[in-house]
Amino acid sequence: MLRIVNTAVRDIVSRTKLAHLATSLISKQSLVTQCVQQRFFGAFSSTINNWSNVSNIKRSDIFGQAQINNVVPLTLTPNTTPVRTVIKYSRHKGKRKTVKPVVERFYRLNWGIWIRTRAGRHKRLWKKSGKLKHKYKMHVFCNATQSAMLDKMVTKYWKRPHYYVDDPYNPYHEREEFPITRKKPRLFP
């Protein structure tokens, strides 16, 4: 137990020394250098800011005596935002690559539109009504702008027609109700 406490105290002391060192170095730099550092080393600067939050907090007890406790943040992780960009030239063959989340979340019909399921279709079904449950089972069309963007994010392989055994989407791959996309001639009575 004493070893654990000893290592925790040493860790706290080393972090506070590093935080004071980093803040003293940053304060001596010019404003331009600080902006560049904040921009290019954002993950490191946020970690330093989290370390500087290690401080003494005064807590008053029942009898009026003040105690000072060291507070250490549990995790020091930088904030990262997910980005889904297209790789235009791969490292090995120099080819364009497909963005995998697009293929996992969306499905392209043969006439060019992309469909997706509704968000939250498996969440809190016990509190949703029967109409809402039925609505969440259906798919949603993406609009033309979204479909054009998704077409840019996938390769030619995903744009060509695929034929599967017992495909549930088979009736939806053709669009015979519109004259522009109709392939079979219209029957007149």
PDB file of C-alpha atoms in Angstrom:
ATOM      1  CA  MET A   1       0.000   0.000   0.000  1.00  0.00           C
ATOM      2  CA  LEU A   2       2.837   2.356   0.872  1.00  0.00           C
ATOM      3  CA  ARG A   3       4.500   1.712  -2.496  1.00  0.00           C
ATOM      4  CA  ILE A   4       1.316   2.602  -4.370  1.00  0.00           C
ATOM      5  CA  VAL A   5       0.915   5.838  -2.432  1.00  0.00           C
ATOM      6  CA  ASN A   6       4.603   6.651  -2.941  1.00  0.00           C
ATOM      7  CA  THR A   7       4.414   6.175  -6.725  1.00  0.00           C
ATOM      8  CA  ALA A   8       1.204   8.229  -6.906  1.00  0.00           C
ATOM      9  CA  VAL A   9       2.808  11.103  -5.000  1.00  0.00           C
ATOM     10  CA  ARG A  10       5.923  10.982  -7.210  1.00  0.00           C
ATOM     11  CA  ASP A  11       3.735  11.026 -10.318  1.00  0.00           C
ATOM     12  CA  ILE A  12       1.804  14.059  -9.057  1.00  0.00           C
ATOM     13  CA  VAL A  13       4.995  15.946  -8.217  1.00  0.00           C
ATOM     14  CA  SER A  14       6.576  15.198 -11.596  1.00  0.00           C
ATOM     15  CA  ARG A  15       3.430  16.309 -13.428  1.00  0.00           C
ATOM     16  CA  THR A  16       3.184  19.584 -11.538  1.00  0.00           C
ATOM     17  CA  LYS A  17       6.879  20.296 -12.191  1.00  0.00           C
ATOM     18  CA  LEU A  18       6.378  19.576 -15.884  1.00  0.00           C
ATOM     19  CA  ALA A  19       3.285  21.782 -15.993  1.00  0.00           C
ATOM     20  CA  HIS A  20       5.151  24.685 -14.334  1.00  0.00           C
ATOM     21  CA  LEU A  21       8.065  24.188 -16.737  1.00  0.00           C
ATOM     22  CA  ALA A  22       5.770  24.142 -19.758  1.00  0.00           C
ATOM     23  CA  THR A  23       3.827  27.232 -18.668  1.00  0.00           C
ATOM     24  CA  SER A  24       7.044  29.139 -17.961  1.00  0.00           C
ATOM     25  CA  LEU A  25       8.405  28.227 -21.404  1.00  0.00           C
ATOM     26  CA  ILE A  26       5.174  29.120 -23.180  1.00  0.00           C
ATOM     27  CA  SER A  27       4.864  32.475 -21.409  1.00  0.00           C
ATOM     28  CA  LYS A  28       8.370  33.499 -22.594  1.00  0.00           C
ATOM     29  CA  GLN A  29       7.548  32.867 -26.263  1.00  0.00           C
ATOM     30  CA  SER A  30       6.158  35.449 -28.653  1.00  0.00           C
ATOM     31  CA  LEU A  31       2.482  35.578 -29.548  1.00  0.00           C
ATOM     32  CA  VAL A  32       3.078  34.279 -33.091  1.00  0.00           C
ATOM     33  CA  THR A  33       5.010  31.267 -31.813  1.00  0.00           C
ATOM     34  CA  GLN A  34       2.228  30.475 -29.344  1.00  0.00           C
ATOM     35  CA  CYS A  35      -0.398  30.582 -32.123  1.00  0.00           C
ATOM     36  CA  VAL A  36       1.679  28.302 -34.341  1.00  0.00           C
ATOM     37  CA  GLN A  37       2.254  25.920 -31.452  1.00  0.00           C
ATOM     38  CA  GLN A  38      -1.435  25.876 -30.562  1.00  0.00           C
ATOM     39  CA  ARG A  39      -2.311  25.163 -34.200  1.00  0.00           C
ATOM     40  CA  PHE A  40       0.210  22.451 -35.048  1.00  0.00           C
ATOM     41  CA  PHE A  41       0.679  20.861 -31.644  1.00  0.00           C
ATOM     42  CA  GLY A  42      -2.893  21.069 -30.428  1.00  0.00           C
ATOM     43  CA  ALA A  43      -2.900  17.596 -28.898  1.00  0.00           C
ATOM     44  CA  PHE A  44       0.244  18.320 -26.868  1.00  0.00           C
ATOM     45  CA  SER A  45      -0.955  21.729 -25.714  1.00  0.00           C
ATOM     46  CA  SER A  46      -4.275  20.311 -24.497  1.00  0.00           C
ATOM     47  CA  THR A  47      -2.348  17.697 -22.518  1.00  0.00           C
ATOM     48  CA  ILE A  48      -0.230  20.412 -20.922  1.00  0.00           C
ATOM     49  CA  ASN A  49      -3.381  22.379 -20.096  1.00  0.00           C
ATOM     50  CA  ASN A  50      -4.831  19.284 -18.421  1.00  0.00           C
ATOM     51  CA  TRP A  51      -1.644  18.870 -16.412  1.00  0.00           C
ATOM     52  CA  SER A  52      -1.843  22.458 -15.241  1.00  0.00           C
ATOM     53  CA  ASN A  53      -5.292  21.631 -13.847  1.00  0.00           C
ATOM     54  CA  VAL A  54      -3.542  19.464 -11.254  1.00  0.00           C
ATOM     55  CA  SER A  55      -3.915  21.717  -8.263  1.00  0.00           C
ATOM     56  CA  ASN A  56      -4.702  21.857  -4.601  1.00  0.00           C
ATOM     57  CA  ILE A  57      -8.377  22.058  -3.689  1.00  0.00           C
ATOM     58  CA  LYS A  58      -9.433  23.235  -0.250  1.00  0.00           C
ATOM     59  CA  ARG A  59     -12.245  21.265   1.306  1.00  0.00           C
ATOM     60  CA  SER A  60     -13.837  22.259   4.607  1.00  0.00           C
ATOM     61  CA  ASP A  61     -14.790  19.532   7.032  1.00  0.00           C
ATOM     62  CA  ILE A  62     -17.627  19.419   9.534  1.00  0.00           C
ATOM     63  CA  PHE A  63     -15.491  20.855  12.327  1.00  0.00           C
ATOM     64  CA  GLY A  64     -14.292  23.844  10.262  1.00  0.00           C
ATOM     65  CA  GLN A  65     -10.779  22.547   9.589  1.00  0.00           C
ATOM     66  CA  ALA A  66      -9.597  22.940   6.003  1.00  0.00           C
ATOM     67  CA  GLN A  67      -7.922  20.038   4.250  1.00  0.00           C
ATOM     68  CA  ILE A  68      -5.885  20.325   1.077  1.00  0.00           C
ATOM     69  CA  ASN A  69      -6.197  17.461  -1.401  1.00  0.00           C
ATOM     70  CA  ASN A  70      -4.349  16.967  -4.649  1.00  0.00           C
ATOM     71  CA  VAL A  71      -6.641  16.353  -7.592  1.00  0.00           C
ATOM     72  CA  VAL A  72      -5.241  14.448 -10.553  1.00  0.00           C
ATOM     73  CA  PRO A  73      -7.270  14.014 -13.748  1.00  0.00           C
ATOM     74  CA  LEU A  74      -7.950  10.356 -14.469  1.00  0.00           C
ATOM     75  CA  THR A  75      -7.096  10.392 -18.151  1.00  0.00           C
ATOM     76  CA  LEU A  76      -5.106  12.862 -20.168  1.00  0.00           C
ATOM     77  CA  THR A  77      -6.462  12.292 -23.653  1.00  0.00           C
ATOM     78  CA  PRO A  78      -6.463  14.995 -26.320  1.00  0.00           C
ATOM     79  CA  ASN A  79      -9.730  15.819 -28.029  1.00  0.00           C
ATOM     80  CA  THR A  80      -9.877  14.328 -31.518  1.00  0.00           C
ATOM     81  CA  THR A  81     -12.661  14.701 -34.034  1.00  0.00           C
ATOM     82  CA  PRO A  82     -13.392  11.864 -36.464  1.00  0.00           C
ATOM     83  CA  VAL A  83     -12.671  12.743 -40.080  1.00  0.00           C
ATOM     84  CA  ARG A  84     -13.739  10.664 -43.067  1.00  0.00           C
ATOM     85  CA  THR A  85     -11.685  11.807 -46.004  1.00  0.00           C
ATOM     86  CA  VAL A  86     -11.093  10.067 -49.302  1.00  0.00           C
ATOM     87  CA  ILE A  87      -7.660   8.608 -49.960  1.00  0.00           C
ATOM     88  CA  LYS A  88      -7.042   9.579 -53.574  1.00  0.00           C
ATOM     89  CA  TYR A  89      -3.688   7.827 -53.918  1.00  0.00           C
ATOM     90  CA  SER A  90      -2.969   4.745 -51.794  1.00  0.00           C
ATOM     91  CA  ARG A  91       0.547   3.965 -50.612  1.00  0.00           C
ATOM     92  CA  HIS A  92       0.988   0.612 -52.300  1.00  0.00           C
ATOM     93  CA  LYS A  93      -0.709   0.898 -55.697  1.00  0.00           C
ATOM     94  CA  GLY A  94      -1.498   4.599 -55.931  1.00  0.00           C
ATOM     95  CA  LYS A  95      -5.221   3.949 -56.398  1.00  0.00           C
ATOM     96  CA  ARG A  96      -8.250   5.649 -54.939  1.00  0.00           C
ATOM     97  CA  LYS A  97      -9.655   3.913 -51.844  1.00  0.00           C
ATOM     98  CA  THR A  98     -13.191   3.434 -50.585  1.00  0.00           C
ATOM     99  CA  VAL A  99     -14.227   5.063 -47.320  1.00  0.00           C
ATOM    100  CA  LYS A 100     -15.310   2.016 -45.312  1.00  0.00           C
ATOM    101  CA  PRO A 101     -17.981   3.669 -43.097  1.00  0.00           C
ATOM    102  CA  VAL A 102     -19.916   4.638 -46.246  1.00  0.00           C
ATOM    103  CA  VAL A 103     -20.185   1.004 -47.340  1.00  0.00           C
ATOM    104  CA  GLU A 104     -21.085  -0.107 -43.804  1.00  0.00           C
ATOM    105  CA  ARG A 105     -23.833   2.480 -43.251  1.00  0.00           C
ATOM    106  CA  PHE A 106     -25.328   3.036 -46.695  1.00  0.00           C
ATOM    107  CA  TYR A 107     -26.483   0.896 -49.636  1.00  0.00           C
ATOM    108  CA  ARG A 108     -26.509   1.983 -53.286  1.00  0.00           C
ATOM    109  CA  LEU A 109     -29.375   0.968 -55.540  1.00  0.00           C
ATOM    110  CA  ASN A 110     -28.664   0.284 -59.220  1.00  0.00           C
ATOM    111  CA  TRP A 111     -30.342   3.494 -60.387  1.00  0.00           C
ATOM    112  CA  GLY A 112     -27.916   5.640 -58.392  1.00  0.00           C
ATOM    113  CA  ILE A 113     -29.693   6.564 -55.176  1.00  0.00           C
ATOM    114  CA  TRP A 114     -28.246   5.681 -51.770  1.00  0.00           C
ATOM    115  CA  ILE A 115     -30.441   4.402 -48.933  1.00  0.00           C
ATOM    116  CA  ARG A 116     -29.843   4.145 -45.210  1.00  0.00           C
ATOM    117  CA  THR A 117     -31.652   2.997 -42.094  1.00  0.00           C
ATOM    118  CA  ARG A 118     -33.051   5.449 -39.590  1.00  0.00           C
ATOM    119  CA  ALA A 119     -30.906   6.508 -36.672  1.00  0.00           C
ATOM    120  CA  GLY A 120     -31.872   5.025 -33.296  1.00  0.00           C
ATOM    121  CA  ARG A 121     -33.933   2.167 -34.726  1.00  0.00           C
ATOM    122  CA  HIS A 122     -32.753  -0.238 -31.988  1.00  0.00           C
ATOM    123  CA  LYS A 123     -32.786   2.226 -29.086  1.00  0.00           C
ATOM    124  CA  ARG A 124     -35.510   2.385 -26.421  1.00  0.00           C
ATOM    125  CA  LEU A 125     -38.049   0.338 -28.335  1.00  0.00           C
ATOM    126  CA  TRP A 126     -40.043  -0.174 -25.134  1.00  0.00           C
ATOM    127  CA  LYS A 127     -41.069   3.489 -25.098  1.00  0.00           C
ATOM    128  CA  LYS A 128     -41.886   3.828 -28.829  1.00  0.00           C
ATOM    129  CA  SER A 129     -45.356   3.339 -30.242  1.00  0.00           C
ATOM    130  CA  GLY A 130     -46.251   0.718 -32.835  1.00  0.00           C
ATOM    131  CA  LYS A 131     -46.381   3.299 -35.648  1.00  0.00           C
ATOM    132  CA  LEU A 132     -42.951   4.603 -34.723  1.00  0.00           C
ATOM    133  CA  LYS A 133     -41.504   1.085 -34.568  1.00  0.00           C
ATOM    134  CA  HIS A 134     -42.875   0.396 -38.045  1.00  0.00           C
ATOM    135  CA  LYS A 135     -41.446   3.703 -39.281  1.00  0.00           C
ATOM    136  CA  TYR A 136     -37.997   2.820 -37.907  1.00  0.00           C
ATOM    137  CA  LYS A 137     -37.988  -0.484 -39.821  1.00  0.00           C
ATOM    138  CA  MET A 138     -38.123   1.363 -43.151  1.00  0.00           C
ATOM    139  CA  HIS A 139     -35.185   2.756 -45.095  1.00  0.00           C
ATOM    140  CA  VAL A 140     -34.669   6.397 -46.032  1.00  0.00           C
ATOM    141  CA  PHE A 141     -33.464   7.834 -49.352  1.00  0.00           C
ATOM    142  CA  CYS A 142     -30.478  10.153 -49.352  1.00  0.00           C
ATOM    143  CA  ASN A 143     -30.979  13.334 -51.377  1.00  0.00           C
ATOM    144  CA  ALA A 144     -29.125  14.123 -54.617  1.00  0.00           C
ATOM    145  CA  THR A 145     -26.349  16.095 -52.915  1.00  0.00           C
ATOM    146  CA  GLN A 146     -25.664  13.337 -50.404  1.00  0.00           C
ATOM    147  CA  SER A 147     -25.760  10.680 -53.137  1.00  0.00           C
ATOM    148  CA  ALA A 148     -23.237  12.627 -55.222  1.00  0.00           C
ATOM    149  CA  MET A 149     -20.957  12.953 -52.191  1.00  0.00           C
ATOM    150  CA  LEU A 150     -21.241   9.244 -51.372  1.00  0.00           C
ATOM    151  CA  ASP A 151     -20.489   8.363 -55.008  1.00  0.00           C
ATOM    152  CA  LYS A 152     -17.245  10.316 -54.699  1.00  0.00           C
ATOM    153  CA  MET A 153     -16.331   8.434 -51.520  1.00  0.00           C
ATOM    154  CA  VAL A 154     -16.518   4.945 -53.072  1.00  0.00           C
ATOM    155  CA  THR A 155     -14.747   3.266 -55.975  1.00  0.00           C
ATOM    156  CA  LYS A 156     -16.217   1.905 -59.223  1.00  0.00           C
ATOM    157  CA  TYR A 157     -16.694  -1.516 -57.627  1.00  0.00           C
ATOM    158  CA  TRP A 158     -19.484  -0.233 -55.361  1.00  0.00           C
ATOM    159  CA  LYS A 159     -21.185   1.701 -58.182  1.00  0.00           C
ATOM    160  CA  ARG A 160     -21.710  -1.228 -60.533  1.00  0.00           C
ATOM    161  CA  PRO A 161     -24.683  -3.599 -60.077  1.00  0.00           C
ATOM    162  CA  HIS A 162     -24.198  -6.581 -57.775  1.00  0.00           C
ATOM    163  CA  TYR A 163     -26.354  -9.674 -57.960  1.00  0.00           C
ATOM    164  CA  TYR A 164     -27.043 -11.639 -54.777  1.00  0.00           C
ATOM    165  CA  VAL A 165     -29.147 -14.722 -54.166  1.00  0.00           C
ATOM    166  CA  ASP A 166     -32.480 -13.814 -52.536  1.00  0.00           C
ATOM    167  CA  ASP A 167     -31.628 -10.109 -52.500  1.00  0.00           C
ATOM    168  CA  PRO A 168     -34.265  -8.255 -50.434  1.00  0.00           C
ATOM    169  CA  TYR A 169     -33.522  -5.047 -52.375  1.00  0.00           C
ATOM    170  CA  ASN A 170     -34.090  -6.676 -55.801  1.00  0.00           C
ATOM    171  CA  PRO A 171     -37.502  -5.043 -56.522  1.00  0.00           C
ATOM    172  CA  TYR A 172     -36.084  -1.603 -55.710  1.00  0.00           C
ATOM    173  CA  HIS A 173     -33.126  -1.712 -58.114  1.00  0.00           C
ATOM    174  CA  GLU A 174     -35.350  -0.760 -61.065  1.00  0.00           C
ATOM    175  CA  ARG A 175     -37.287   2.454 -61.410  1.00  0.00           C
ATOM    176  CA  GLU A 176     -40.009   1.727 -63.917  1.00  0.00           C
ATOM    177  CA  GLU A 177     -42.550   4.315 -62.735  1.00  0.00           C
ATOM    178  CA  PHE A 178     -40.628   7.283 -64.216  1.00  0.00           C
ATOM    179  CA  PRO A 179     -40.398   7.663 -68.005  1.00  0.00           C
ATOM    180  CA  ILE A 180     -36.749   8.764 -67.966  1.00  0.00           C
ATOM    181  CA  THR A 181     -35.485   5.743 -66.036  1.00  0.00           C
ATOM    182  CA  ARG A 182     -37.923   3.188 -67.495  1.00  0.00           C
ATOM    183  CA  LYS A 183     -36.232   0.286 -69.320  1.00  0.00           C
ATOM    184  CA  LYS A 184     -39.251  -1.818 -70.273  1.00  0.00           C
ATOM    185  CA  PRO A 185     -41.757  -0.331 -72.747  1.00  0.00           C
ATOM    186  CA  ARG A 186     -44.972   0.937 -71.254  1.00  0.00           C
ATOM    187  CA  LEU A 187     -48.010  -1.238 -71.947  1.00  0.00           C
ATOM    188  CA  PHE A 188     -51.117   0.564 -73.149  1.00  0.00           C
ATOM    189  CA  PRO A 189     -54.555  -1.104 -72.760  1.00  0.00           C
TER     190      PRO A 189
END
